[in-house]
């Protein structure tokens, strides 16, 4: 319990980053890795359990939970853009807990240095040698809170590690944990003392989602509930093991993409490049990102092949932060993006 | 449901209706502004739509207004009022995309209506602009997500792409001969000579600067003092008004012309039947008949701009034939006694008509007559008052007084109305004749010579004839260099604009059925009178059939190419479309199946089966042959309309 007090304290003490090691992980019994065939058969019900379970804590946000899971299975990283107090941290915590993943949280501030995230070597007088003290990045799920408060230097250190999945310090390369999932949050409002992420850095996030306000009934359940969300969180069981997650991530790679689907994906890419609405079209990397996200979505939907609807489901979240309007280089609201992509016909 | 783009729709309507405002009563303009302002406010503030009874009441009030303003006679102008009233109210009931489309087409219809009313170049350019804006709104209705600039660019591309087709249809689409299109619509005021003339008519006419007609000559134009544009010949005089001869006789040949001049005239509508030709015309375009007094007449009144060609001989005379009708010497009894006395005196003292004419001209030259557009008031004996008291007048006063004097002296004399001179437009190389060039002169019958032109105005104000008009302001010379330069530029700009306009009128507005036949002939297609009607009848039908076929092909949900599963899927989609459940192009198969399940539950099992088969064939790892056979059979035996009819379920509206 005192650890949660620290968490709440950390939210208020914005000027200092706080590292919290996950209290779970060791005390829950890891399940045996299911054989591959079984895993496939039970994917959909199991995901439904996860989504239901997370939904009990983060209420009324099933779509976003599903999208976060997709992002995790696609080996991507997630950027959540929303106002404070909407449940971003809770989502990250519940996600990691229900899969038995190690979780750490870093509150970004403007005086942070790259070493504060990656870790640094400190001279140990006893051994008369430099000893590497790993930073908070050495975990499985990292919540990078308010990433746009840090300076570009720190941001890029994190983002580079995200991409490479390894940290090089003092000439020694250290690999990060195997399921490695960064959830970064960003305040959408233009605030003083923030450094907004440039396009090239945004590109490193597979998806960007918005949580949004809960609907009326969800908020009522939240307000009238006798248990506080963090109490509910502690009662959550573990649905998957980290090994399961790795196996599922491998499974995503095997999802079949037929020619018909690839045609549609290429039509979408071509549309963003030729349409007069966009400043610049999607890059091949964005195309790969779309493919990967659609595959994960198909898997969660219980299919081992892709249909155009998979792409449509993830499209807005994958391309929303990668496209800009031609007129004023501003971001295109997702409602308008959805309408624009209706111009691409499904073959 | 998507919110409809009310603001762009109103912009399209306003742009399309703006030219018609010139022809609308004030209440109709106010009506449109009121309705549109309400719509804009409702759209901005998110007010709910008006209840049906309010809309119906508005409709009733609007219709009442149209009926009151139209009265019992309902002509083209009242149709425009009706259209404007309905265009005002249309945005009030726009709810769905379909309403938006109807409104866009209403805007197009307003543009077409403007084409019936206006013919000039500037309005045509404006209407192109209006078509562009309306097309932009059409794009917005169909692709609400785009930015306005991109939509307008697309609309410009669409309109631009249509231009070659437009040119082709302009040249080849069968035209009806005559003024079928324009006559009942045109409410524009027409000015020009009427078929009778009273003292003061011409000077009033000459005060307006409106264009009368424009002439392009095949060769060099005649000198300004030779430019007498003959319109009407007046014979009978009742003391107040001059009337032309009713009956027309076959004309006699021309003799003694010095210069032949061939030219093309583009005449503004006058509402009269007479045309204008250079003194004296030999041949004229088939639309006109040349009478024995060498005036041109058409069968129907000129209600739209008319283009015709004519050939004239300058300085020609008419064959001196037997002495003319005695009515050319008649004068009303008891009027203008002093003029009559003077004429009789001349008749006794001077023997030959030639010398009488000379004496009369001398009288005008020496008696202190003044040329003026503002003559003083004249009494009942207008000619007497003018000749012996005021001595201030305009060409008509001189000509009428001259005719009265000569008739009193026994010389057959008649009055000719038309135009004199015109302004040469160096930019477009044409002669622009305006109402201010209106002129009246006389013709006297001289033995051995026949009818001979005599212009008393030329004696009193020779500069009026030589300069060809009174517009050039000689006072401008006394002004500074800057002012003169500005004037020069103004003149140049005006001349350029007139030149462009005249080409426009000649080549585009005046492109008639006859021109079309000539063009076809040049292309090697000979079209006779009967075949033309055949063409008029058959070509549009063919055109409509081709259009229908093209649109049918274009409207297929997808192209009929691809492999067997795809083709089978298309067949399934066609069946669904006929059952009223079309697939949107962007819908994937699973999403479509979901939609069908919601809108028509009776079809759900069959559609789910077919879609599952299609998805398995098309997207899964291995599309099996056996599956394909089943899939094809399922689609073949799938009859959505029958299924729907059996289940007595209706297709739910779009969700």
PDB file of C-alpha atoms in Angstrom, chain B residues 1-130:
ATOM      1  CA  UNK B   1     -26.254  11.234 -40.458  1.00  0.00           C
ATOM      2  CA  UNK B   2     -23.658  13.632 -41.693  1.00  0.00           C
ATOM      3  CA  UNK B   3     -24.367  17.302 -41.374  1.00  0.00           C
ATOM      4  CA  UNK B   4     -25.034  18.783 -44.775  1.00  0.00           C
ATOM      5  CA  UNK B   5     -22.846  21.651 -45.988  1.00  0.00           C
ATOM      6  CA  UNK B   6     -25.511  24.365 -45.737  1.00  0.00           C
ATOM      7  CA  UNK B   7     -23.144  27.281 -46.101  1.00  0.00           C
ATOM      8  CA  UNK B   8     -21.523  26.139 -49.371  1.00  0.00           C
ATOM      9  CA  UNK B   9     -24.949  25.235 -50.745  1.00  0.00           C
ATOM     10  CA  UNK B  10     -26.229  28.730 -50.082  1.00  0.00           C
ATOM     11  CA  UNK B  11     -23.094  30.208 -51.617  1.00  0.00           C
ATOM     12  CA  UNK B  12     -23.718  28.166 -54.777  1.00  0.00           C
ATOM     13  CA  UNK B  13     -27.361  29.240 -54.924  1.00  0.00           C
ATOM     14  CA  UNK B  14     -26.517  32.887 -54.305  1.00  0.00           C
ATOM     15  CA  UNK B  15     -23.785  32.948 -56.933  1.00  0.00           C
ATOM     16  CA  UNK B  16     -26.055  31.237 -59.446  1.00  0.00           C
ATOM     17  CA  UNK B  17     -29.053  33.438 -58.692  1.00  0.00           C
ATOM     18  CA  UNK B  18     -27.211  36.769 -58.484  1.00  0.00           C
ATOM     19  CA  UNK B  19     -27.567  37.676 -62.197  1.00  0.00           C
ATOM     20  CA  UNK B  20     -31.290  36.959 -62.079  1.00  0.00           C
ATOM     21  CA  UNK B  21     -31.621  39.568 -59.349  1.00  0.00           C
ATOM     22  CA  UNK B  22     -31.573  42.162 -62.138  1.00  0.00           C
ATOM     23  CA  UNK B  23     -34.917  40.765 -63.260  1.00  0.00           C
ATOM     24  CA  UNK B  24     -36.477  40.065 -59.904  1.00  0.00           C
ATOM     25  CA  UNK B  25     -38.893  42.234 -57.981  1.00  0.00           C
ATOM     26  CA  UNK B  26     -37.501  43.557 -54.702  1.00  0.00           C
ATOM     27  CA  UNK B  27     -39.728  41.314 -52.578  1.00  0.00           C
ATOM     28  CA  UNK B  28     -38.307  38.183 -54.214  1.00  0.00           C
ATOM     29  CA  UNK B  29     -34.739  39.303 -53.532  1.00  0.00           C
ATOM     30  CA  UNK B  30     -35.695  40.069 -49.939  1.00  0.00           C
ATOM     31  CA  UNK B  31     -37.362  36.670 -49.698  1.00  0.00           C
ATOM     32  CA  UNK B  32     -34.200  34.856 -50.773  1.00  0.00           C
ATOM     33  CA  UNK B  33     -31.987  36.884 -48.430  1.00  0.00           C
ATOM     34  CA  UNK B  34     -34.371  36.251 -45.524  1.00  0.00           C
ATOM     35  CA  UNK B  35     -34.544  32.492 -46.094  1.00  0.00           C
ATOM     36  CA  UNK B  36     -30.811  32.129 -46.604  1.00  0.00           C
ATOM     37  CA  UNK B  37     -29.921  34.243 -43.604  1.00  0.00           C
ATOM     38  CA  UNK B  38     -32.202  32.107 -41.459  1.00  0.00           C
ATOM     39  CA  UNK B  39     -30.603  28.917 -42.798  1.00  0.00           C
ATOM     40  CA  UNK B  40     -27.107  30.224 -42.093  1.00  0.00           C
ATOM     41  CA  UNK B  41     -28.057  31.254 -38.576  1.00  0.00           C
ATOM     42  CA  UNK B  42     -29.795  27.937 -37.920  1.00  0.00           C
ATOM     43  CA  UNK B  43     -26.754  26.072 -39.216  1.00  0.00           C
ATOM     44  CA  UNK B  44     -24.358  28.076 -37.083  1.00  0.00           C
ATOM     45  CA  UNK B  45     -26.396  27.989 -33.897  1.00  0.00           C
ATOM     46  CA  UNK B  46     -27.576  24.435 -34.406  1.00  0.00           C
ATOM     47  CA  UNK B  47     -31.280  25.283 -34.292  1.00  0.00           C
ATOM     48  CA  UNK B  48     -33.541  22.339 -35.053  1.00  0.00           C
ATOM     49  CA  UNK B  49     -35.221  22.228 -38.447  1.00  0.00           C
ATOM     50  CA  UNK B  50     -38.477  24.034 -39.026  1.00  0.00           C
ATOM     51  CA  UNK B  51     -41.584  21.908 -38.497  1.00  0.00           C
ATOM     52  CA  UNK B  52     -43.329  20.891 -41.719  1.00  0.00           C
ATOM     53  CA  UNK B  53     -46.313  23.179 -41.235  1.00  0.00           C
ATOM     54  CA  UNK B  54     -44.067  26.228 -40.985  1.00  0.00           C
ATOM     55  CA  UNK B  55     -42.290  25.222 -44.176  1.00  0.00           C
ATOM     56  CA  UNK B  56     -45.613  24.645 -45.868  1.00  0.00           C
ATOM     57  CA  UNK B  57     -46.863  28.033 -44.724  1.00  0.00           C
ATOM     58  CA  UNK B  58     -43.691  29.619 -46.088  1.00  0.00           C
ATOM     59  CA  UNK B  59     -44.239  27.818 -49.357  1.00  0.00           C
ATOM     60  CA  UNK B  60     -47.831  29.054 -49.514  1.00  0.00           C
ATOM     61  CA  UNK B  61     -46.770  32.638 -48.824  1.00  0.00           C
ATOM     62  CA  UNK B  62     -44.084  32.417 -51.505  1.00  0.00           C
ATOM     63  CA  UNK B  63     -46.504  31.012 -54.075  1.00  0.00           C
ATOM     64  CA  UNK B  64     -49.047  33.701 -53.196  1.00  0.00           C
ATOM     65  CA  UNK B  65     -46.358  36.311 -53.776  1.00  0.00           C
ATOM     66  CA  UNK B  66     -45.576  34.831 -57.181  1.00  0.00           C
ATOM     67  CA  UNK B  67     -49.259  34.747 -58.125  1.00  0.00           C
ATOM     68  CA  UNK B  68     -49.835  38.326 -56.999  1.00  0.00           C
ATOM     69  CA  UNK B  69     -46.805  39.639 -58.841  1.00  0.00           C
ATOM     70  CA  UNK B  70     -47.488  37.568 -61.956  1.00  0.00           C
ATOM     71  CA  UNK B  71     -51.175  38.240 -62.274  1.00  0.00           C
ATOM     72  CA  UNK B  72     -53.090  36.288 -64.874  1.00  0.00           C
ATOM     73  CA  UNK B  73     -50.401  36.392 -67.509  1.00  0.00           C
ATOM     74  CA  UNK B  74     -47.606  34.049 -66.541  1.00  0.00           C
ATOM     75  CA  UNK B  75     -44.581  34.664 -68.709  1.00  0.00           C
ATOM     76  CA  UNK B  76     -40.880  33.878 -68.590  1.00  0.00           C
ATOM     77  CA  UNK B  77     -40.142  36.629 -66.097  1.00  0.00           C
ATOM     78  CA  UNK B  78     -42.677  35.237 -63.651  1.00  0.00           C
ATOM     79  CA  UNK B  79     -41.105  31.835 -64.078  1.00  0.00           C
ATOM     80  CA  UNK B  80     -37.832  33.356 -62.913  1.00  0.00           C
ATOM     81  CA  UNK B  81     -39.574  34.815 -59.864  1.00  0.00           C
ATOM     82  CA  UNK B  82     -41.055  31.401 -59.089  1.00  0.00           C
ATOM     83  CA  UNK B  83     -37.639  29.804 -59.445  1.00  0.00           C
ATOM     84  CA  UNK B  84     -36.030  32.372 -57.162  1.00  0.00           C
ATOM     85  CA  UNK B  85     -38.702  31.899 -54.496  1.00  0.00           C
ATOM     86  CA  UNK B  86     -38.155  28.160 -54.547  1.00  0.00           C
ATOM     87  CA  UNK B  87     -34.374  28.549 -54.562  1.00  0.00           C
ATOM     88  CA  UNK B  88     -34.764  30.710 -51.458  1.00  0.00           C
ATOM     89  CA  UNK B  89     -36.685  28.041 -49.608  1.00  0.00           C
ATOM     90  CA  UNK B  90     -34.777  24.969 -50.753  1.00  0.00           C
ATOM     91  CA  UNK B  91     -31.999  25.136 -48.132  1.00  0.00           C
ATOM     92  CA  UNK B  92     -34.635  25.156 -45.384  1.00  0.00           C
ATOM     93  CA  UNK B  93     -35.418  21.527 -46.044  1.00  0.00           C
ATOM     94  CA  UNK B  94     -31.954  20.157 -46.680  1.00  0.00           C
ATOM     95  CA  UNK B  95     -31.503  17.185 -44.361  1.00  0.00           C
ATOM     96  CA  UNK B  96     -29.836  14.390 -46.270  1.00  0.00           C
ATOM     97  CA  UNK B  97     -27.157  14.120 -48.893  1.00  0.00           C
ATOM     98  CA  UNK B  98     -29.874  13.651 -51.471  1.00  0.00           C
ATOM     99  CA  UNK B  99     -31.377  17.061 -50.589  1.00  0.00           C
ATOM    100  CA  UNK B 100     -27.932  18.582 -50.991  1.00  0.00           C
ATOM    101  CA  UNK B 101     -27.617  17.049 -54.436  1.00  0.00           C
ATOM    102  CA  UNK B 102     -31.034  18.382 -55.447  1.00  0.00           C
ATOM    103  CA  UNK B 103     -29.987  21.834 -54.247  1.00  0.00           C
ATOM    104  CA  UNK B 104     -26.783  21.664 -56.266  1.00  0.00           C
ATOM    105  CA  UNK B 105     -28.778  20.787 -59.360  1.00  0.00           C
ATOM    106  CA  UNK B 106     -31.135  23.654 -58.612  1.00  0.00           C
ATOM    107  CA  UNK B 107     -28.068  25.918 -58.690  1.00  0.00           C
ATOM    108  CA  UNK B 108     -27.123  24.488 -62.089  1.00  0.00           C
ATOM    109  CA  UNK B 109     -30.668  25.090 -63.259  1.00  0.00           C
ATOM    110  CA  UNK B 110     -30.444  28.723 -62.155  1.00  0.00           C
ATOM    111  CA  UNK B 111     -27.306  29.046 -64.279  1.00  0.00           C
ATOM    112  CA  UNK B 112     -29.138  27.611 -67.285  1.00  0.00           C
ATOM    113  CA  UNK B 113     -32.000  30.022 -66.700  1.00  0.00           C
ATOM    114  CA  UNK B 114     -29.542  32.905 -66.705  1.00  0.00           C
ATOM    115  CA  UNK B 115     -28.334  31.723 -70.093  1.00  0.00           C
ATOM    116  CA  UNK B 116     -31.839  32.201 -71.443  1.00  0.00           C
ATOM    117  CA  UNK B 117     -31.961  35.735 -70.150  1.00  0.00           C
ATOM    118  CA  UNK B 118     -28.462  37.061 -70.780  1.00  0.00           C
ATOM    119  CA  UNK B 119     -26.367  36.792 -73.894  1.00  0.00           C
ATOM    120  CA  UNK B 120     -23.433  39.098 -73.339  1.00  0.00           C
ATOM    121  CA  UNK B 121     -19.868  38.011 -72.852  1.00  0.00           C
ATOM    122  CA  UNK B 122     -19.308  39.292 -69.328  1.00  0.00           C
ATOM    123  CA  UNK B 123     -22.351  37.405 -68.114  1.00  0.00           C
ATOM    124  CA  UNK B 124     -21.192  34.260 -69.873  1.00  0.00           C
ATOM    125  CA  UNK B 125     -17.842  34.512 -68.107  1.00  0.00           C
ATOM    126  CA  UNK B 126     -19.667  35.016 -64.830  1.00  0.00           C
ATOM    127  CA  UNK B 127     -21.814  31.973 -65.495  1.00  0.00           C
ATOM    128  CA  UNK B 128     -18.710  29.883 -66.082  1.00  0.00           C
ATOM    129  CA  UNK B 129     -17.519  31.050 -62.684  1.00  0.00           C
ATOM    130  CA  UNK B 130     -20.868  30.131 -61.242  1.00  0.00           C
TER     131      UNK B 130
END
